[in-house]
Amino acid sequence: MVNRDFGINYIKTRKKHTCYGMGIGIMVLDDAYPGFPGDVRNASGFGYPIQYQIAKGVDNYTLVWEQDKTPCRQPILDAAKSLENMGCRAIAAECGYFAYFQKDVAGYVDVPVFMSSLLQVPMIQQLIGPEKSVGIICAQKRFLTDTHLTNVGIDLNSKFHVAGAQDEYGCPQFDTLWDHERRPEIPESYYDESEKDMVRIAQEYVKQHPDIGAIMLECTGMQPFGRAVQRAVDLPVFSWGTLLDYANSVIAHRDYYGHV
């Protein structure tokens, strides 16, 4: 068994990076709640190195609910720079609503930046053709603004639909994690109930919009149920998980072994 990569024979300091062999640096909200494997804040679900950094003072309320997001900007930039200096090869975030700061962070660090799962929407539109729409399922539709969408390259006149899992279709298990008005003192959630809600939402959504050619799960807590959603609606499903897998493949390109 080969115990080292013989392509690595010489090393040198990369900029001001402190650690090496790092993967994706993910900034998380300054908010305590759990996540099932597959949720971005649960590192056990990913097969590559994850380094977390809390965006100090940026919680679910200030990032998503507050209209004035100016106070979030500097803590987010600080978290990104800290992850970069640590040695992370790419920067990501845990919530799709970090899309608001995609351009800010990308212009602040020197590594690739993936601030929102919604970055995938323009690509999905190219994959499914001009007659079909991308079905975006987000946590709360009322808080997803045009600024969020345009900052990740989504043409507001292009073909997509947006559904709010919590505020349009009802998803009590998500409310107990992220809705600061409804969640208990100790946030909690049940997997089986969450899965039932996500499947129900996706089925109703696709029925209402038969032109949907692919599903985009915006929220950090939705991708644990991506496979169940796909079985139910038989469509391509994109999520934070597909974006992070792609991000890792960009910064740590694999070798290919086979035969001819």
PDB file of C-alpha atoms in Angstrom:
ATOM      1  CA  MET A   1       0.000   0.000   0.000  1.00  0.00           C
ATOM      2  CA  VAL A   2       1.353   3.425  -0.966  1.00  0.00           C
ATOM      3  CA  ASN A   3       1.498   5.558   2.171  1.00  0.00           C
ATOM      4  CA  ARG A   4       2.345   8.889   0.599  1.00  0.00           C
ATOM      5  CA  ASP A   5       1.845  10.886  -2.592  1.00  0.00           C
ATOM      6  CA  PHE A   6       5.179  10.713  -4.409  1.00  0.00           C
ATOM      7  CA  GLY A   7       4.167  13.831  -6.312  1.00  0.00           C
ATOM      8  CA  ILE A   8       4.753  15.769  -3.071  1.00  0.00           C
ATOM      9  CA  ASN A   9       8.516  16.096  -2.684  1.00  0.00           C
ATOM     10  CA  TYR A  10       9.051  19.795  -1.955  1.00  0.00           C
ATOM     11  CA  ILE A  11       6.999  22.147   0.209  1.00  0.00           C
ATOM     12  CA  LYS A  12       7.065  25.889   0.768  1.00  0.00           C
ATOM     13  CA  THR A  13       4.971  28.424   2.624  1.00  0.00           C
ATOM     14  CA  ARG A  14       1.832  29.450   0.765  1.00  0.00           C
ATOM     15  CA  LYS A  15       1.241  33.158   1.415  1.00  0.00           C
ATOM     16  CA  LYS A  16       0.442  33.469   5.131  1.00  0.00           C
ATOM     17  CA  HIS A  17      -1.208  30.098   5.462  1.00  0.00           C
ATOM     18  CA  THR A  18      -0.589  28.457   8.826  1.00  0.00           C
ATOM     19  CA  CYS A  19      -1.862  24.908   8.227  1.00  0.00           C
ATOM     20  CA  TYR A  20      -1.643  22.555   5.228  1.00  0.00           C
ATOM     21  CA  GLY A  21      -3.691  19.728   3.811  1.00  0.00           C
ATOM     22  CA  MET A  22      -6.736  21.837   4.565  1.00  0.00           C
ATOM     23  CA  GLY A  23      -9.984  21.595   2.636  1.00  0.00           C
ATOM     24  CA  ILE A  24     -13.005  23.883   2.704  1.00  0.00           C
ATOM     25  CA  GLY A  25     -13.359  26.637   5.285  1.00  0.00           C
ATOM     26  CA  ILE A  26     -16.990  27.116   6.249  1.00  0.00           C
ATOM     27  CA  MET A  27     -18.320  30.076   8.203  1.00  0.00           C
ATOM     28  CA  VAL A  28     -21.276  29.232  10.394  1.00  0.00           C
ATOM     29  CA  LEU A  29     -23.847  31.374  12.115  1.00  0.00           C
ATOM     30  CA  ASP A  30     -23.231  32.478  15.689  1.00  0.00           C
ATOM     31  CA  ASP A  31     -26.259  30.436  16.665  1.00  0.00           C
ATOM     32  CA  ALA A  32     -26.522  27.123  18.541  1.00  0.00           C
ATOM     33  CA  TYR A  33     -28.682  24.481  16.869  1.00  0.00           C
ATOM     34  CA  PRO A  34     -27.990  20.920  15.691  1.00  0.00           C
ATOM     35  CA  GLY A  35     -27.777  19.502  12.185  1.00  0.00           C
ATOM     36  CA  PHE A  36     -28.258  15.978  10.867  1.00  0.00           C
ATOM     37  CA  PRO A  37     -25.409  14.442   8.804  1.00  0.00           C
ATOM     38  CA  GLY A  38     -25.568  16.245   5.473  1.00  0.00           C
ATOM     39  CA  ASP A  39     -26.332  19.576   7.123  1.00  0.00           C
ATOM     40  CA  VAL A  40     -23.404  21.904   6.436  1.00  0.00           C
ATOM     41  CA  ARG A  41     -22.690  22.394  10.141  1.00  0.00           C
ATOM     42  CA  ASN A  42     -22.320  18.643  10.682  1.00  0.00           C
ATOM     43  CA  ALA A  43     -18.772  17.839   9.598  1.00  0.00           C
ATOM     44  CA  SER A  44     -19.255  14.073   9.833  1.00  0.00           C
ATOM     45  CA  GLY A  45     -21.217  13.933   6.585  1.00  0.00           C
ATOM     46  CA  PHE A  46     -18.391  15.052   4.307  1.00  0.00           C
ATOM     47  CA  GLY A  47     -15.498  12.978   3.019  1.00  0.00           C
ATOM     48  CA  TYR A  48     -12.966  15.786   2.949  1.00  0.00           C
ATOM     49  CA  PRO A  49     -11.468  18.202   5.491  1.00  0.00           C
ATOM     50  CA  ILE A  50     -13.811  20.857   6.874  1.00  0.00           C
ATOM     51  CA  GLN A  51     -12.697  23.796   9.019  1.00  0.00           C
ATOM     52  CA  TYR A  52     -15.350  25.897  10.721  1.00  0.00           C
ATOM     53  CA  GLN A  53     -15.275  29.523  11.818  1.00  0.00           C
ATOM     54  CA  ILE A  54     -18.121  31.319  13.585  1.00  0.00           C
ATOM     55  CA  ALA A  55     -19.134  34.655  12.045  1.00  0.00           C
ATOM     56  CA  LYS A  56     -19.254  36.491  15.357  1.00  0.00           C
ATOM     57  CA  GLY A  57     -22.554  38.228  16.046  1.00  0.00           C
ATOM     58  CA  VAL A  58     -24.131  36.973  12.821  1.00  0.00           C
ATOM     59  CA  ASP A  59     -27.036  34.735  13.751  1.00  0.00           C
ATOM     60  CA  ASN A  60     -30.131  33.535  11.944  1.00  0.00           C
ATOM     61  CA  TYR A  61     -32.002  36.688  12.866  1.00  0.00           C
ATOM     62  CA  THR A  62     -29.381  39.235  11.788  1.00  0.00           C
ATOM     63  CA  LEU A  63     -28.519  37.427   8.537  1.00  0.00           C
ATOM     64  CA  VAL A  64     -31.997  36.388   7.416  1.00  0.00           C
ATOM     65  CA  TRP A  65     -34.668  38.392   9.230  1.00  0.00           C
ATOM     66  CA  GLU A  66     -33.064  41.826   9.622  1.00  0.00           C
ATOM     67  CA  GLN A  67     -33.566  44.122   6.641  1.00  0.00           C
ATOM     68  CA  ASP A  68     -30.357  46.059   7.318  1.00  0.00           C
ATOM     69  CA  LYS A  69     -27.560  43.543   6.859  1.00  0.00           C
ATOM     70  CA  THR A  70     -24.733  46.079   7.082  1.00  0.00           C
ATOM     71  CA  PRO A  71     -23.666  44.968  10.593  1.00  0.00           C
ATOM     72  CA  CYS A  72     -23.061  41.453   9.249  1.00  0.00           C
ATOM     73  CA  ARG A  73     -20.526  42.447   6.624  1.00  0.00           C
ATOM     74  CA  GLN A  74     -17.358  42.930   8.666  1.00  0.00           C
ATOM     75  CA  PRO A  75     -17.779  39.827  10.860  1.00  0.00           C
ATOM     76  CA  ILE A  76     -18.324  37.786   7.687  1.00  0.00           C
ATOM     77  CA  LEU A  77     -15.204  39.238   6.071  1.00  0.00           C
ATOM     78  CA  ASP A  78     -13.236  38.587   9.262  1.00  0.00           C
ATOM     79  CA  ALA A  79     -14.381  34.965   9.347  1.00  0.00           C
ATOM     80  CA  ALA A  80     -13.412  34.481   5.699  1.00  0.00           C
ATOM     81  CA  LYS A  81      -9.959  35.972   6.213  1.00  0.00           C
ATOM     82  CA  SER A  82      -9.391  33.855   9.312  1.00  0.00           C
ATOM     83  CA  LEU A  83     -10.245  30.684   7.387  1.00  0.00           C
ATOM     84  CA  GLU A  84      -7.978  31.714   4.528  1.00  0.00           C
ATOM     85  CA  ASN A  85      -5.068  32.456   6.880  1.00  0.00           C
ATOM     86  CA  MET A  86      -5.613  29.109   8.568  1.00  0.00           C
ATOM     87  CA  GLY A  87      -4.891  27.494   5.217  1.00  0.00           C
ATOM     88  CA  CYS A  88      -8.320  26.641   3.792  1.00  0.00           C
ATOM     89  CA  ARG A  89      -8.268  26.321   0.024  1.00  0.00           C
ATOM     90  CA  ALA A  90     -11.846  27.558  -0.474  1.00  0.00           C
ATOM     91  CA  ILE A  91     -14.392  29.529   1.550  1.00  0.00           C
ATOM     92  CA  ALA A  92     -18.040  28.549   1.950  1.00  0.00           C
ATOM     93  CA  ALA A  93     -20.901  29.282   4.325  1.00  0.00           C
ATOM     94  CA  GLU A  94     -23.701  27.280   5.914  1.00  0.00           C
ATOM     95  CA  CYS A  95     -26.787  29.244   4.894  1.00  0.00           C
ATOM     96  CA  GLY A  96     -27.981  30.068   1.390  1.00  0.00           C
ATOM     97  CA  TYR A  97     -28.811  33.606   2.513  1.00  0.00           C
ATOM     98  CA  PHE A  98     -25.073  34.304   2.772  1.00  0.00           C
ATOM     99  CA  ALA A  99     -25.566  34.939  -0.966  1.00  0.00           C
ATOM    100  CA  TYR A 100     -26.010  38.567   0.043  1.00  0.00           C
ATOM    101  CA  PHE A 101     -22.249  38.748   0.680  1.00  0.00           C
ATOM    102  CA  GLN A 102     -20.909  36.613  -2.194  1.00  0.00           C
ATOM    103  CA  LYS A 103     -19.314  39.532  -4.024  1.00  0.00           C
ATOM    104  CA  ASP A 104     -17.944  41.082  -0.831  1.00  0.00           C
ATOM    105  CA  VAL A 105     -16.145  37.938   0.278  1.00  0.00           C
ATOM    106  CA  ALA A 106     -14.945  36.951  -3.202  1.00  0.00           C
ATOM    107  CA  GLY A 107     -13.287  40.351  -3.469  1.00  0.00           C
ATOM    108  CA  TYR A 108     -11.699  40.066  -0.017  1.00  0.00           C
ATOM    109  CA  VAL A 109      -9.851  36.734  -0.099  1.00  0.00           C
ATOM    110  CA  ASP A 110      -7.592  35.034  -2.630  1.00  0.00           C
ATOM    111  CA  VAL A 111      -9.232  31.603  -2.646  1.00  0.00           C
ATOM    112  CA  PRO A 112     -12.440  30.466  -4.381  1.00  0.00           C
ATOM    113  CA  VAL A 113     -15.614  31.551  -2.593  1.00  0.00           C
ATOM    114  CA  PHE A 114     -18.878  29.579  -2.427  1.00  0.00           C
ATOM    115  CA  MET A 115     -21.117  31.644  -0.153  1.00  0.00           C
ATOM    116  CA  SER A 116     -24.456  30.199  -1.239  1.00  0.00           C
ATOM    117  CA  SER A 117     -25.942  27.022  -2.641  1.00  0.00           C
ATOM    118  CA  LEU A 118     -27.810  29.331  -5.026  1.00  0.00           C
ATOM    119  CA  LEU A 119     -24.608  29.827  -7.037  1.00  0.00           C
ATOM    120  CA  GLN A 120     -25.657  26.668  -8.847  1.00  0.00           C
ATOM    121  CA  VAL A 121     -28.872  28.127 -10.291  1.00  0.00           C
ATOM    122  CA  PRO A 122     -27.372  29.726 -13.451  1.00  0.00           C
ATOM    123  CA  MET A 123     -25.564  26.481 -14.235  1.00  0.00           C
ATOM    124  CA  ILE A 124     -28.700  24.413 -13.641  1.00  0.00           C
ATOM    125  CA  GLN A 125     -30.577  26.627 -16.080  1.00  0.00           C
ATOM    126  CA  GLN A 126     -28.010  25.783 -18.736  1.00  0.00           C
ATOM    127  CA  LEU A 127     -28.315  22.070 -17.973  1.00  0.00           C
ATOM    128  CA  ILE A 128     -32.105  21.752 -18.208  1.00  0.00           C
ATOM    129  CA  GLY A 129     -32.693  23.930 -21.261  1.00  0.00           C
ATOM    130  CA  PRO A 130     -34.618  27.142 -21.943  1.00  0.00           C
ATOM    131  CA  GLU A 131     -38.127  25.725 -21.649  1.00  0.00           C
ATOM    132  CA  LYS A 132     -37.783  24.397 -18.104  1.00  0.00           C
ATOM    133  CA  SER A 133     -37.547  26.242 -14.792  1.00  0.00           C
ATOM    134  CA  VAL A 134     -35.399  25.747 -11.721  1.00  0.00           C
ATOM    135  CA  GLY A 135     -37.505  25.116  -8.638  1.00  0.00           C
ATOM    136  CA  ILE A 136     -35.789  26.819  -5.698  1.00  0.00           C
ATOM    137  CA  ILE A 137     -36.974  25.605  -2.299  1.00  0.00           C
ATOM    138  CA  CYS A 138     -35.741  27.984   0.379  1.00  0.00           C
ATOM    139  CA  ALA A 139     -36.432  28.210   4.088  1.00  0.00           C
ATOM    140  CA  GLN A 140     -38.497  31.400   4.047  1.00  0.00           C
ATOM    141  CA  LYS A 141     -39.418  32.966   0.727  1.00  0.00           C
ATOM    142  CA  ARG A 142     -40.264  36.335   2.271  1.00  0.00           C
ATOM    143  CA  PHE A 143     -36.611  36.938   3.177  1.00  0.00           C
ATOM    144  CA  LEU A 144     -35.052  35.936  -0.156  1.00  0.00           C
ATOM    145  CA  THR A 145     -34.571  39.244  -1.961  1.00  0.00           C
ATOM    146  CA  ASP A 146     -33.548  40.222  -5.461  1.00  0.00           C
ATOM    147  CA  THR A 147     -30.172  41.247  -4.024  1.00  0.00           C
ATOM    148  CA  HIS A 148     -29.529  37.715  -2.774  1.00  0.00           C
ATOM    149  CA  LEU A 149     -30.319  36.335  -6.221  1.00  0.00           C
ATOM    150  CA  THR A 150     -28.412  38.825  -8.359  1.00  0.00           C
ATOM    151  CA  ASN A 151     -25.322  38.654  -6.141  1.00  0.00           C
ATOM    152  CA  VAL A 152     -24.881  35.003  -7.111  1.00  0.00           C
ATOM    153  CA  GLY A 153     -25.466  35.658 -10.805  1.00  0.00           C
ATOM    154  CA  ILE A 154     -29.150  34.798 -11.157  1.00  0.00           C
ATOM    155  CA  ASP A 155     -30.945  36.726 -13.895  1.00  0.00           C
ATOM    156  CA  LEU A 156     -34.227  37.906 -12.375  1.00  0.00           C
ATOM    157  CA  ASN A 157     -35.898  37.543 -15.775  1.00  0.00           C
ATOM    158  CA  SER A 158     -34.781  33.945 -16.227  1.00  0.00           C
ATOM    159  CA  LYS A 159     -36.914  30.879 -15.594  1.00  0.00           C
ATOM    160  CA  PHE A 160     -37.109  29.914 -11.927  1.00  0.00           C
ATOM    161  CA  HIS A 161     -39.709  29.579  -9.203  1.00  0.00           C
ATOM    162  CA  VAL A 162     -39.187  30.118  -5.472  1.00  0.00           C
ATOM    163  CA  ALA A 163     -40.989  28.264  -2.706  1.00  0.00           C
ATOM    164  CA  GLY A 164     -40.749  28.928   1.020  1.00  0.00           C
ATOM    165  CA  ALA A 165     -40.733  25.677   2.972  1.00  0.00           C
ATOM    166  CA  GLN A 166     -41.590  27.350   6.265  1.00  0.00           C
ATOM    167  CA  ASP A 167     -43.661  30.381   5.335  1.00  0.00           C
ATOM    168  CA  GLU A 168     -45.605  28.953   2.370  1.00  0.00           C
ATOM    169  CA  TYR A 169     -45.906  25.198   2.819  1.00  0.00           C
ATOM    170  CA  GLY A 170     -45.348  24.729   6.520  1.00  0.00           C
ATOM    171  CA  CYS A 171     -42.389  22.828   7.947  1.00  0.00           C
ATOM    172  CA  PRO A 172     -42.669  22.690  11.760  1.00  0.00           C
ATOM    173  CA  GLN A 173     -39.435  20.749  12.204  1.00  0.00           C
ATOM    174  CA  PHE A 174     -37.511  23.587  10.586  1.00  0.00           C
ATOM    175  CA  ASP A 175     -39.324  26.148  12.726  1.00  0.00           C
ATOM    176  CA  THR A 176     -37.989  24.430  15.842  1.00  0.00           C
ATOM    177  CA  LEU A 177     -34.443  24.986  14.577  1.00  0.00           C
ATOM    178  CA  TRP A 178     -34.372  28.354  12.839  1.00  0.00           C
ATOM    179  CA  ASP A 179     -37.473  30.408  13.551  1.00  0.00           C
ATOM    180  CA  HIS A 180     -36.461  32.606  16.474  1.00  0.00           C
ATOM    181  CA  GLU A 181     -40.128  33.317  17.193  1.00  0.00           C
ATOM    182  CA  ARG A 182     -41.163  29.666  17.410  1.00  0.00           C
ATOM    183  CA  ARG A 183     -38.205  27.520  18.322  1.00  0.00           C
ATOM    184  CA  PRO A 184     -37.826  26.240  21.887  1.00  0.00           C
ATOM    185  CA  GLU A 185     -35.047  27.288  24.243  1.00  0.00           C
ATOM    186  CA  ILE A 186     -33.127  24.221  23.144  1.00  0.00           C
ATOM    187  CA  PRO A 187     -33.629  23.840  19.362  1.00  0.00           C
ATOM    188  CA  GLU A 188     -34.564  20.324  18.310  1.00  0.00           C
ATOM    189  CA  SER A 189     -35.838  18.383  15.311  1.00  0.00           C
ATOM    190  CA  TYR A 190     -36.956  14.890  14.264  1.00  0.00           C
ATOM    191  CA  TYR A 191     -35.485  13.385  11.086  1.00  0.00           C
ATOM    192  CA  ASP A 192     -38.502  11.339  10.016  1.00  0.00           C
ATOM    193  CA  GLU A 193     -40.914  14.238  10.371  1.00  0.00           C
ATOM    194  CA  SER A 194     -38.544  16.583   8.521  1.00  0.00           C
ATOM    195  CA  GLU A 195     -38.217  14.097   5.670  1.00  0.00           C
ATOM    196  CA  LYS A 196     -41.992  13.754   5.361  1.00  0.00           C
ATOM    197  CA  ASP A 197     -42.354  17.533   5.205  1.00  0.00           C
ATOM    198  CA  MET A 198     -39.646  17.943   2.557  1.00  0.00           C
ATOM    199  CA  VAL A 199     -41.121  15.205   0.369  1.00  0.00           C
ATOM    200  CA  ARG A 200     -44.621  16.665   0.715  1.00  0.00           C
ATOM    201  CA  ILE A 201     -43.384  20.163  -0.118  1.00  0.00           C
ATOM    202  CA  ALA A 202     -41.448  19.011  -3.180  1.00  0.00           C
ATOM    203  CA  GLN A 203     -44.366  16.980  -4.515  1.00  0.00           C
ATOM    204  CA  GLU A 204     -46.856  19.821  -4.088  1.00  0.00           C
ATOM    205  CA  TYR A 205     -44.399  22.310  -5.565  1.00  0.00           C
ATOM    206  CA  VAL A 206     -43.700  20.283  -8.694  1.00  0.00           C
ATOM    207  CA  LYS A 207     -47.420  19.653  -9.149  1.00  0.00           C
ATOM    208  CA  GLN A 208     -48.089  23.408  -9.005  1.00  0.00           C
ATOM    209  CA  HIS A 209     -45.234  24.143 -11.437  1.00  0.00           C
ATOM    210  CA  PRO A 210     -45.016  21.285 -13.979  1.00  0.00           C
ATOM    211  CA  ASP A 211     -42.330  23.163 -15.942  1.00  0.00           C
ATOM    212  CA  ILE A 212     -39.764  22.563 -13.173  1.00  0.00           C
ATOM    213  CA  GLY A 213     -36.805  20.627 -14.569  1.00  0.00           C
ATOM    214  CA  ALA A 214     -34.631  20.485 -11.447  1.00  0.00           C
ATOM    215  CA  ILE A 215     -34.882  21.184  -7.724  1.00  0.00           C
ATOM    216  CA  MET A 216     -32.512  23.558  -5.918  1.00  0.00           C
ATOM    217  CA  LEU A 217     -32.519  23.062  -2.128  1.00  0.00           C
ATOM    218  CA  GLU A 218     -31.281  26.381  -0.764  1.00  0.00           C
ATOM    219  CA  CYS A 219     -31.220  25.631   2.948  1.00  0.00           C
ATOM    220  CA  THR A 220     -28.389  24.066   4.927  1.00  0.00           C
ATOM    221  CA  GLY A 221     -30.739  21.634   6.637  1.00  0.00           C
ATOM    222  CA  MET A 222     -32.459  20.355   3.501  1.00  0.00           C
ATOM    223  CA  GLN A 223     -29.782  18.233   1.854  1.00  0.00           C
ATOM    224  CA  PRO A 224     -30.055  15.361   4.368  1.00  0.00           C
ATOM    225  CA  PHE A 225     -33.422  14.778   2.670  1.00  0.00           C
ATOM    226  CA  GLY A 226     -32.252  15.366  -0.894  1.00  0.00           C
ATOM    227  CA  ARG A 227     -32.325  11.701  -1.828  1.00  0.00           C
ATOM    228  CA  ALA A 228     -35.842  11.226  -0.488  1.00  0.00           C
ATOM    229  CA  VAL A 229     -36.962  14.304  -2.426  1.00  0.00           C
ATOM    230  CA  GLN A 230     -35.376  12.943  -5.584  1.00  0.00           C
ATOM    231  CA  ARG A 231     -37.102   9.580  -5.213  1.00  0.00           C
ATOM    232  CA  ALA A 232     -40.419  11.377  -4.787  1.00  0.00           C
ATOM    233  CA  VAL A 233     -40.238  13.780  -7.733  1.00  0.00           C
ATOM    234  CA  ASP A 234     -37.750  11.997 -10.031  1.00  0.00           C
ATOM    235  CA  LEU A 235     -35.818  15.162 -10.883  1.00  0.00           C
ATOM    236  CA  PRO A 236     -32.190  16.293 -10.557  1.00  0.00           C
ATOM    237  CA  VAL A 237     -31.669  17.693  -7.043  1.00  0.00           C
ATOM    238  CA  PHE A 238     -29.017  20.268  -6.185  1.00  0.00           C
ATOM    239  CA  SER A 239     -28.121  21.358  -2.678  1.00  0.00           C
ATOM    240  CA  TRP A 240     -25.353  22.665  -0.442  1.00  0.00           C
ATOM    241  CA  GLY A 241     -23.966  19.139  -0.582  1.00  0.00           C
ATOM    242  CA  THR A 242     -23.579  19.133  -4.361  1.00  0.00           C
ATOM    243  CA  LEU A 243     -21.918  22.564  -4.214  1.00  0.00           C
ATOM    244  CA  LEU A 244     -19.429  21.580  -1.503  1.00  0.00           C
ATOM    245  CA  ASP A 245     -18.547  18.366  -3.338  1.00  0.00           C
ATOM    246  CA  TYR A 246     -17.889  20.447  -6.439  1.00  0.00           C
ATOM    247  CA  ALA A 247     -15.870  22.990  -4.458  1.00  0.00           C
ATOM    248  CA  ASN A 248     -13.665  20.273  -3.036  1.00  0.00           C
ATOM    249  CA  SER A 249     -13.077  18.790  -6.492  1.00  0.00           C
ATOM    250  CA  VAL A 250     -11.886  22.208  -7.663  1.00  0.00           C
ATOM    251  CA  ILE A 251      -9.331  22.710  -4.875  1.00  0.00           C
ATOM    252  CA  ALA A 252      -8.185  19.076  -4.558  1.00  0.00           C
ATOM    253  CA  HIS A 253      -8.434  17.614  -8.026  1.00  0.00           C
ATOM    254  CA  ARG A 254      -8.229  13.858  -7.921  1.00  0.00           C
ATOM    255  CA  ASP A 255      -5.939  11.618  -9.933  1.00  0.00           C
ATOM    256  CA  TYR A 256      -7.412   9.072 -12.301  1.00  0.00           C
ATOM    257  CA  TYR A 257      -6.403   5.424 -12.279  1.00  0.00           C
ATOM    258  CA  GLY A 258      -7.613   2.833 -14.742  1.00  0.00           C
ATOM    259  CA  HIS A 259      -6.593   1.015 -17.871  1.00  0.00           C
ATOM    260  CA  VAL A 260      -6.579   1.436 -21.647  1.00  0.00           C
TER     261      VAL A 260
END
